[in-house]
Amino acid sequence: MDLTVVVPLYNEEESVAALHAEIGAALDGLGREAEVLYVDDGSRDGTFQRLRAIAEADPRVKVLRFRRNYGQTAGLQAGFDHARGAVVITLDGDLQNDPADFRRLLDKLAEGYDVVCGWRYERQDAFSRRLPSIVANWLIGALTGTRIHDNGCTLKAYRAAAVKRAHLYAEMHRFMAPLLSLSGSRVTEIPVNHRARRFGASKYGFSRIWKVFLDLLTVRMLLGFTTRPSAWFGLLALPFLGFALLALAASLWTHDTLVQTPEGGLPLVLPSVAVLFAFSFAHLLFVGVVAELVVRVGDFKESETVLTSVEAVAP
């Protein structure tokens, strides 16, 4: 199988027929062996019934159905898990992404990239939706180091070998480029066509901003932690060292007494606090060293596997 197209949908019954017609025309023009995976994310309208009718008429189509609405990330992950193509293309089911861009994505991927992201250069959405997206994309680039103009664009092309290493959850589909770059994937982007929504209403609003921010912090931690865990644990341990030194200094200054009461002092409280913080500092440093060893051993095994594979195909 050359190509798999993954399309998550939620309550898009009016778009399904036109969407499949455009995808089918795009695939026919490519002349590649392809399959289409529609993922019905617990739709409450007639989306699944229309998808089932399409699957019965087109042998290239398979339909996955969730019992309830789990979100776009879960839909994409299900598509990745069931994809059989050497290349996976994803797009939204609301007709705003243009399947005619498939060829351009594939041509760019053939230049040696592992991920090609679509960039909605002339985005046909209200400014109230574009402004949060601009800010979020700038933050993602600043915190992760992967500069992509439009992380939120679902229209992307992946090599299956790269995308099947991803394990998405929460709202992580927006951070596919930074996450895959962590494993060494080559990432780029190209401008793609974007169209105004024809049917229904957007499933996203301002309520997702907080979720995106929390997920961004998680991604930043993952990107840094997996490369230098000792540095992260060392940074976390520094406040405990400071508290230990402060408690020790206060203990010496007050002669081992924290407070004065009519009955007398509370001896050895500050030294005990100093010892507790010092132990926490040492414990975090030790965990950082162990984590560093685990990461380095994992890197060594991965390098050894790659080297063995190269040797296996060498003449």
mmCIF file of C-alpha atoms in Angstrom:
data_model
loop_
_atom_site.group_PDB
_atom_site.id
_atom_site.type_symbol
_atom_site.label_atom_id
_atom_site.label_comp_id
_atom_site.label_asym_id
_atom_site.label_seq_id
_atom_site.Cartn_x
_atom_site.Cartn_y
_atom_site.Cartn_z
ATOM 1 C CA MET A 1 0.000 0.000 0.000
ATOM 2 C CA ASP A 2 1.510 3.322 -1.106
ATOM 3 C CA LEU A 3 -0.733 5.819 0.629
ATOM 4 C CA THR A 4 -3.256 6.057 3.463
ATOM 5 C CA VAL A 5 -5.530 9.078 3.890
ATOM 6 C CA VAL A 6 -6.822 9.550 7.443
ATOM 7 C CA VAL A 7 -9.860 11.782 8.015
ATOM 8 C CA PRO A 8 -11.380 12.256 11.502
ATOM 9 C CA LEU A 9 -14.992 13.490 11.427
ATOM 10 C CA TYR A 10 -17.502 14.633 14.013
ATOM 11 C CA ASN A 11 -21.030 15.632 12.989
ATOM 12 C CA GLU A 12 -20.123 16.350 9.353
ATOM 13 C CA GLU A 13 -22.953 14.545 7.535
ATOM 14 C CA GLU A 14 -23.437 17.426 5.083
ATOM 15 C CA SER A 15 -19.760 17.396 4.091
ATOM 16 C CA VAL A 16 -19.171 13.656 3.702
ATOM 17 C CA ALA A 17 -20.308 13.174 0.094
ATOM 18 C CA ALA A 18 -18.451 16.191 -1.311
ATOM 19 C CA LEU A 19 -15.389 15.359 0.787
ATOM 20 C CA HIS A 20 -15.128 11.817 -0.536
ATOM 21 C CA ALA A 21 -15.658 12.977 -4.107
ATOM 22 C CA GLU A 22 -12.702 15.374 -3.790
ATOM 23 C CA ILE A 23 -10.481 12.786 -2.081
ATOM 24 C CA GLY A 24 -11.332 10.183 -4.707
ATOM 25 C CA ALA A 25 -10.525 12.586 -7.549
ATOM 26 C CA ALA A 26 -7.208 13.499 -5.927
ATOM 27 C CA LEU A 27 -6.238 9.837 -5.453
ATOM 28 C CA ASP A 28 -7.228 8.932 -9.014
ATOM 29 C CA GLY A 29 -4.910 11.667 -10.258
ATOM 30 C CA LEU A 30 -2.003 10.316 -8.225
ATOM 31 C CA GLY A 31 -2.182 6.819 -9.688
ATOM 32 C CA ARG A 32 -1.013 5.179 -6.461
ATOM 33 C CA GLU A 33 -2.391 2.268 -4.510
ATOM 34 C CA ALA A 34 -4.245 4.006 -1.702
ATOM 35 C CA GLU A 35 -6.777 3.559 1.060
ATOM 36 C CA VAL A 36 -8.981 6.046 2.899
ATOM 37 C CA LEU A 37 -9.663 5.695 6.620
ATOM 38 C CA TYR A 38 -12.597 7.741 7.873
ATOM 39 C CA VAL A 39 -12.744 7.926 11.672
ATOM 40 C CA ASP A 40 -16.210 8.765 12.987
ATOM 41 C CA ASP A 41 -15.566 10.380 16.361
ATOM 42 C CA GLY A 42 -18.893 9.466 17.953
ATOM 43 C CA SER A 43 -21.027 11.620 15.654
ATOM 44 C CA ARG A 44 -24.628 12.162 16.726
ATOM 45 C CA ASP A 45 -25.984 12.926 13.274
ATOM 46 C CA GLY A 46 -26.015 10.802 10.132
ATOM 47 C CA THR A 47 -22.244 10.937 9.503
ATOM 48 C CA PHE A 48 -21.632 7.242 10.145
ATOM 49 C CA GLN A 49 -24.544 6.091 7.962
ATOM 50 C CA ARG A 50 -23.229 8.123 5.031
ATOM 51 C CA LEU A 51 -19.697 6.831 5.579
ATOM 52 C CA ARG A 52 -20.961 3.259 5.627
ATOM 53 C CA ALA A 53 -22.708 3.783 2.301
ATOM 54 C CA ILE A 54 -19.493 5.193 0.830
ATOM 55 C CA ALA A 55 -17.471 2.218 2.144
ATOM 56 C CA GLU A 56 -19.906 -0.211 0.520
ATOM 57 C CA ALA A 57 -19.468 1.520 -2.829
ATOM 58 C CA ASP A 58 -15.694 2.173 -2.730
ATOM 59 C CA PRO A 59 -13.340 -0.701 -1.806
ATOM 60 C CA ARG A 60 -10.589 1.774 -0.916
ATOM 61 C CA VAL A 61 -12.617 3.070 2.046
ATOM 62 C CA LYS A 62 -12.630 1.810 5.611
ATOM 63 C CA VAL A 63 -14.593 3.364 8.456
ATOM 64 C CA LEU A 64 -13.600 3.363 12.123
ATOM 65 C CA ARG A 65 -16.273 4.356 14.623
ATOM 66 C CA PHE A 66 -15.919 5.507 18.241
ATOM 67 C CA ARG A 67 -18.743 4.785 20.684
ATOM 68 C CA ARG A 68 -18.550 8.365 21.925
ATOM 69 C CA ASN A 69 -16.732 11.597 21.123
ATOM 70 C CA TYR A 70 -13.058 11.343 22.126
ATOM 71 C CA GLY A 71 -11.618 14.273 20.171
ATOM 72 C CA GLN A 72 -9.517 14.808 17.076
ATOM 73 C CA THR A 73 -6.296 13.529 18.625
ATOM 74 C CA ALA A 74 -7.841 10.136 19.375
ATOM 75 C CA GLY A 75 -9.276 10.009 15.862
ATOM 76 C CA LEU A 76 -5.901 10.650 14.263
ATOM 77 C CA GLN A 77 -4.184 8.117 16.515
ATOM 78 C CA ALA A 78 -6.719 5.459 15.544
ATOM 79 C CA GLY A 79 -6.054 6.238 11.901
ATOM 80 C CA PHE A 80 -2.292 5.969 12.382
ATOM 81 C CA ASP A 81 -2.707 2.632 14.162
ATOM 82 C CA HIS A 82 -4.742 1.136 11.305
ATOM 83 C CA ALA A 83 -2.908 2.752 8.375
ATOM 84 C CA ARG A 84 -1.208 0.357 5.958
ATOM 85 C CA GLY A 85 0.323 2.900 3.590
ATOM 86 C CA ALA A 86 3.999 3.801 3.427
ATOM 87 C CA VAL A 87 2.853 7.441 3.546
ATOM 88 C CA VAL A 88 0.008 8.830 5.658
ATOM 89 C CA ILE A 89 -1.860 12.028 4.772
ATOM 90 C CA THR A 90 -4.265 13.610 7.253
ATOM 91 C CA LEU A 91 -6.904 16.261 6.683
ATOM 92 C CA ASP A 92 -10.033 17.656 8.308
ATOM 93 C CA GLY A 93 -13.488 16.508 7.307
ATOM 94 C CA ASP A 94 -15.073 19.966 7.036
ATOM 95 C CA LEU A 95 -13.996 20.661 3.399
ATOM 96 C CA GLN A 96 -11.680 23.493 4.436
ATOM 97 C CA ASN A 97 -8.566 21.477 3.522
ATOM 98 C CA ASP A 98 -8.136 20.859 -0.214
ATOM 99 C CA PRO A 99 -7.303 17.266 -1.327
ATOM 100 C CA ALA A 100 -5.852 18.759 -4.517
ATOM 101 C CA ASP A 101 -2.777 19.584 -2.377
ATOM 102 C CA PHE A 102 -1.965 15.873 -1.908
ATOM 103 C CA ARG A 103 0.440 15.819 -4.849
ATOM 104 C CA ARG A 104 2.364 18.862 -3.602
ATOM 105 C CA LEU A 105 2.715 17.314 -0.144
ATOM 106 C CA LEU A 106 3.975 14.048 -1.622
ATOM 107 C CA ASP A 107 6.429 15.814 -3.932
ATOM 108 C CA LYS A 108 7.904 17.694 -0.972
ATOM 109 C CA LEU A 109 8.061 14.499 1.069
ATOM 110 C CA ALA A 110 10.005 12.858 -1.767
ATOM 111 C CA GLU A 111 12.777 15.443 -1.305
ATOM 112 C CA GLY A 112 13.863 13.537 1.797
ATOM 113 C CA TYR A 113 11.571 14.865 4.507
ATOM 114 C CA ASP A 114 9.675 12.728 7.014
ATOM 115 C CA VAL A 115 6.907 15.230 7.787
ATOM 116 C CA VAL A 116 5.429 17.917 5.533
ATOM 117 C CA CYS A 117 3.050 20.313 7.270
ATOM 118 C CA GLY A 118 0.427 22.329 5.482
ATOM 119 C CA TRP A 119 0.494 26.090 6.080
ATOM 120 C CA ARG A 120 -2.852 27.835 5.635
ATOM 121 C CA TYR A 121 -1.149 30.915 4.211
ATOM 122 C CA GLU A 122 -4.450 32.622 3.355
ATOM 123 C CA ARG A 123 -6.619 31.212 6.105
ATOM 124 C CA GLN A 124 -10.358 31.633 5.509
ATOM 125 C CA ASP A 125 -11.439 31.940 9.154
ATOM 126 C CA ALA A 126 -12.597 34.801 11.327
ATOM 127 C CA PHE A 127 -9.923 36.917 13.006
ATOM 128 C CA SER A 128 -11.175 35.712 16.397
ATOM 129 C CA ARG A 129 -9.935 32.240 15.426
ATOM 130 C CA ARG A 130 -6.759 33.330 13.647
ATOM 131 C CA LEU A 131 -5.379 35.517 16.445
ATOM 132 C CA PRO A 132 -5.163 32.774 19.117
ATOM 133 C CA SER A 133 -3.646 30.500 16.480
ATOM 134 C CA ILE A 134 -0.927 33.036 15.636
ATOM 135 C CA VAL A 135 -0.007 33.427 19.300
ATOM 136 C CA ALA A 136 -0.060 29.666 19.913
ATOM 137 C CA ASN A 137 2.157 28.938 16.887
ATOM 138 C CA TRP A 138 4.683 31.536 18.016
ATOM 139 C CA LEU A 139 4.774 30.033 21.519
ATOM 140 C CA ILE A 140 5.164 26.503 20.159
ATOM 141 C CA GLY A 141 8.080 27.588 18.002
ATOM 142 C CA ALA A 142 9.724 29.548 20.809
ATOM 143 C CA LEU A 143 9.443 26.776 23.397
ATOM 144 C CA THR A 144 10.157 23.756 21.212
ATOM 145 C CA GLY A 145 12.593 25.144 18.652
ATOM 146 C CA THR A 146 10.531 23.724 15.753
ATOM 147 C CA ARG A 147 9.436 26.767 13.763
ATOM 148 C CA ILE A 148 6.190 25.926 11.977
ATOM 149 C CA HIS A 149 3.783 28.673 10.930
ATOM 150 C CA ASP A 150 0.625 26.584 11.301
ATOM 151 C CA ASN A 151 0.799 23.648 13.717
ATOM 152 C CA GLY A 152 -2.983 23.551 13.837
ATOM 153 C CA CYS A 153 -3.408 22.680 10.155
ATOM 154 C CA THR A 154 -4.479 19.031 9.941
ATOM 155 C CA LEU A 155 -3.386 18.711 6.299
ATOM 156 C CA LYS A 156 -0.023 16.987 6.662
ATOM 157 C CA ALA A 157 1.943 14.156 5.058
ATOM 158 C CA TYR A 158 4.011 11.709 7.105
ATOM 159 C CA ARG A 159 6.211 8.758 6.392
ATOM 160 C CA ALA A 160 4.512 5.872 8.163
ATOM 161 C CA ALA A 161 7.804 4.790 9.730
ATOM 162 C CA ALA A 162 7.916 8.140 11.538
ATOM 163 C CA VAL A 163 4.286 8.656 12.475
ATOM 164 C CA LYS A 164 3.779 5.155 13.861
ATOM 165 C CA ARG A 165 6.306 5.986 16.574
ATOM 166 C CA ALA A 166 3.975 8.691 17.875
ATOM 167 C CA HIS A 167 1.613 7.975 20.757
ATOM 168 C CA LEU A 168 -0.859 10.829 20.942
ATOM 169 C CA TYR A 169 -3.207 11.754 23.775
ATOM 170 C CA ALA A 170 -5.116 14.809 25.069
ATOM 171 C CA GLU A 171 -4.751 17.550 22.376
ATOM 172 C CA MET A 172 -1.279 16.494 21.240
ATOM 173 C CA HIS A 173 -2.095 16.349 17.513
ATOM 174 C CA ARG A 174 -1.183 20.050 17.320
ATOM 175 C CA PHE A 175 2.376 19.234 18.371
ATOM 176 C CA MET A 176 3.105 16.455 15.889
ATOM 177 C CA ALA A 177 5.947 18.362 14.231
ATOM 178 C CA PRO A 178 7.859 19.097 17.483
ATOM 179 C CA LEU A 179 7.245 15.589 18.824
ATOM 180 C CA LEU A 180 8.463 13.878 15.663
ATOM 181 C CA SER A 181 11.458 16.200 15.397
ATOM 182 C CA LEU A 182 12.480 14.868 18.808
ATOM 183 C CA SER A 183 13.020 11.424 17.258
ATOM 184 C CA GLY A 184 15.110 12.850 14.432
ATOM 185 C CA SER A 185 12.412 13.281 11.790
ATOM 186 C CA ARG A 186 13.041 15.947 9.166
ATOM 187 C CA VAL A 187 10.155 18.434 9.236
ATOM 188 C CA THR A 188 9.198 21.133 6.752
ATOM 189 C CA GLU A 189 6.084 23.006 5.577
ATOM 190 C CA ILE A 190 4.485 24.276 2.385
ATOM 191 C CA PRO A 191 1.618 26.729 1.780
ATOM 192 C CA VAL A 192 -1.667 24.971 1.064
ATOM 193 C CA ASN A 193 -5.093 26.049 -0.059
ATOM 194 C CA HIS A 194 -7.644 26.824 2.634
ATOM 195 C CA ARG A 195 -11.350 27.323 2.087
ATOM 196 C CA ALA A 196 -14.207 28.786 4.074
ATOM 197 C CA ARG A 197 -16.439 26.343 5.914
ATOM 198 C CA ARG A 198 -19.467 25.400 3.825
ATOM 199 C CA PHE A 199 -21.546 23.440 6.331
ATOM 200 C CA GLY A 200 -22.031 23.354 10.079
ATOM 201 C CA ALA A 201 -19.987 25.202 12.676
ATOM 202 C CA SER A 202 -16.483 24.931 14.027
ATOM 203 C CA LYS A 203 -15.955 22.442 16.849
ATOM 204 C CA TYR A 204 -13.326 24.675 18.492
ATOM 205 C CA GLY A 205 -13.560 27.837 20.561
ATOM 206 C CA PHE A 206 -11.670 29.878 23.127
ATOM 207 C CA SER A 207 -12.145 27.110 25.696
ATOM 208 C CA ARG A 208 -9.368 25.091 24.043
ATOM 209 C CA ILE A 209 -6.700 27.769 24.678
ATOM 210 C CA TRP A 210 -6.088 26.634 28.251
ATOM 211 C CA LYS A 211 -5.794 22.992 27.154
ATOM 212 C CA VAL A 212 -3.347 23.934 24.412
ATOM 213 C CA PHE A 213 -1.227 25.883 26.894
ATOM 214 C CA LEU A 214 -1.018 22.945 29.311
ATOM 215 C CA ASP A 215 -0.203 20.531 26.481
ATOM 216 C CA LEU A 216 2.497 22.928 25.286
ATOM 217 C CA LEU A 217 4.142 22.844 28.710
ATOM 218 C CA THR A 218 4.015 19.039 28.592
ATOM 219 C CA VAL A 219 5.653 18.961 25.163
ATOM 220 C CA ARG A 220 8.365 21.397 26.268
ATOM 221 C CA MET A 221 9.124 19.198 29.255
ATOM 222 C CA LEU A 222 9.250 16.089 27.064
ATOM 223 C CA LEU A 223 11.568 17.725 24.547
ATOM 224 C CA GLY A 224 13.986 18.858 27.241
ATOM 225 C CA PHE A 225 13.702 15.961 29.648
ATOM 226 C CA THR A 226 14.373 13.228 27.114
ATOM 227 C CA THR A 227 17.591 14.907 25.975
ATOM 228 C CA ARG A 228 19.040 16.031 29.319
ATOM 229 C CA PRO A 229 17.084 14.610 32.282
ATOM 230 C CA SER A 230 19.938 15.332 34.710
ATOM 231 C CA ALA A 231 19.678 19.044 33.894
ATOM 232 C CA TRP A 232 15.929 19.052 34.586
ATOM 233 C CA PHE A 233 16.285 17.236 37.900
ATOM 234 C CA GLY A 234 19.229 19.440 38.805
ATOM 235 C CA LEU A 235 17.134 22.543 38.165
ATOM 236 C CA LEU A 236 14.331 21.082 40.279
ATOM 237 C CA ALA A 237 16.801 20.270 43.071
ATOM 238 C CA LEU A 238 18.306 23.776 43.350
ATOM 239 C CA PRO A 239 15.471 25.282 45.459
ATOM 240 C CA PHE A 240 15.856 22.457 47.978
ATOM 241 C CA LEU A 241 19.566 23.228 48.275
ATOM 242 C CA GLY A 242 18.734 26.873 48.876
ATOM 243 C CA PHE A 243 16.183 26.003 51.564
ATOM 244 C CA ALA A 244 18.692 23.675 53.245
ATOM 245 C CA LEU A 245 21.343 26.395 53.387
ATOM 246 C CA LEU A 246 18.839 28.934 54.709
ATOM 247 C CA ALA A 247 17.660 26.518 57.402
ATOM 248 C CA LEU A 248 21.262 25.765 58.389
ATOM 249 C CA ALA A 249 22.135 29.455 58.597
ATOM 250 C CA ALA A 250 19.039 30.174 60.665
ATOM 251 C CA SER A 251 19.910 27.263 62.944
ATOM 252 C CA LEU A 252 23.380 28.661 63.590
ATOM 253 C CA TRP A 253 22.011 32.171 64.100
ATOM 254 C CA THR A 254 19.351 31.115 66.618
ATOM 255 C CA HIS A 255 21.468 28.506 68.366
ATOM 256 C CA ASP A 256 19.288 25.564 67.309
ATOM 257 C CA THR A 257 16.041 27.257 68.375
ATOM 258 C CA LEU A 258 13.227 28.069 65.958
ATOM 259 C CA VAL A 259 10.889 30.085 68.237
ATOM 260 C CA GLN A 260 10.800 31.204 71.842
ATOM 261 C CA THR A 261 7.793 30.272 73.960
ATOM 262 C CA PRO A 262 7.036 30.763 77.670
ATOM 263 C CA GLU A 263 7.910 27.107 78.186
ATOM 264 C CA GLY A 264 11.195 27.433 76.318
ATOM 265 C CA GLY A 265 12.421 26.810 72.773
ATOM 266 C CA LEU A 266 11.933 24.071 70.206
ATOM 267 C CA PRO A 267 15.465 22.661 69.933
ATOM 268 C CA LEU A 268 16.900 21.099 66.799
ATOM 269 C CA VAL A 269 13.927 22.011 64.577
ATOM 270 C CA LEU A 270 15.958 24.051 62.099
ATOM 271 C CA PRO A 271 18.785 21.486 61.825
ATOM 272 C CA SER A 272 16.159 18.823 61.114
ATOM 273 C CA VAL A 273 14.619 20.994 58.419
ATOM 274 C CA ALA A 274 18.059 21.592 56.908
ATOM 275 C CA VAL A 275 18.757 17.844 56.824
ATOM 276 C CA LEU A 276 15.359 17.157 55.226
ATOM 277 C CA PHE A 277 15.929 19.673 52.423
ATOM 278 C CA ALA A 278 19.494 18.448 51.909
ATOM 279 C CA PHE A 279 18.214 14.889 51.564
ATOM 280 C CA SER A 280 15.620 16.023 49.007
ATOM 281 C CA PHE A 281 18.351 17.811 47.053
ATOM 282 C CA ALA A 282 20.581 14.727 47.022
ATOM 283 C CA HIS A 283 17.657 12.456 46.129
ATOM 284 C CA LEU A 284 16.663 14.534 43.092
ATOM 285 C CA LEU A 285 20.262 14.653 41.883
ATOM 286 C CA PHE A 286 20.518 10.882 42.197
ATOM 287 C CA VAL A 287 17.267 10.369 40.257
ATOM 288 C CA GLY A 288 18.600 12.713 37.557
ATOM 289 C CA VAL A 289 21.786 10.676 37.213
ATOM 290 C CA VAL A 290 19.780 7.430 36.939
ATOM 291 C CA ALA A 291 17.438 8.996 34.360
ATOM 292 C CA GLU A 292 20.461 10.183 32.368
ATOM 293 C CA LEU A 293 21.845 6.634 32.333
ATOM 294 C CA VAL A 294 18.491 5.227 31.179
ATOM 295 C CA VAL A 295 18.249 7.735 28.330
ATOM 296 C CA ARG A 296 21.825 7.148 27.215
ATOM 297 C CA VAL A 297 21.388 3.351 27.254
ATOM 298 C CA GLY A 298 18.224 3.750 25.168
ATOM 299 C CA ASP A 299 20.078 5.945 22.672
ATOM 300 C CA PHE A 300 22.882 3.376 22.459
ATOM 301 C CA LYS A 301 20.444 0.530 21.776
ATOM 302 C CA GLU A 302 18.650 2.548 19.088
ATOM 303 C CA SER A 303 21.976 3.382 17.421
ATOM 304 C CA GLU A 304 23.005 -0.256 17.605
ATOM 305 C CA THR A 305 19.728 -1.313 15.952
ATOM 306 C CA VAL A 306 20.163 1.192 13.143
ATOM 307 C CA LEU A 307 23.751 0.087 12.599
ATOM 308 C CA THR A 308 22.707 -3.573 12.483
ATOM 309 C CA SER A 309 20.012 -2.766 9.925
ATOM 310 C CA VAL A 310 22.517 -0.915 7.750
ATOM 311 C CA GLU A 311 24.932 -3.814 7.949
ATOM 312 C CA ALA A 312 22.145 -6.242 7.060
ATOM 313 C CA VAL A 313 21.394 -4.553 3.742
ATOM 314 C CA ALA A 314 24.993 -3.728 2.862
ATOM 315 C CA PRO A 315 26.414 -5.699 -0.082
#
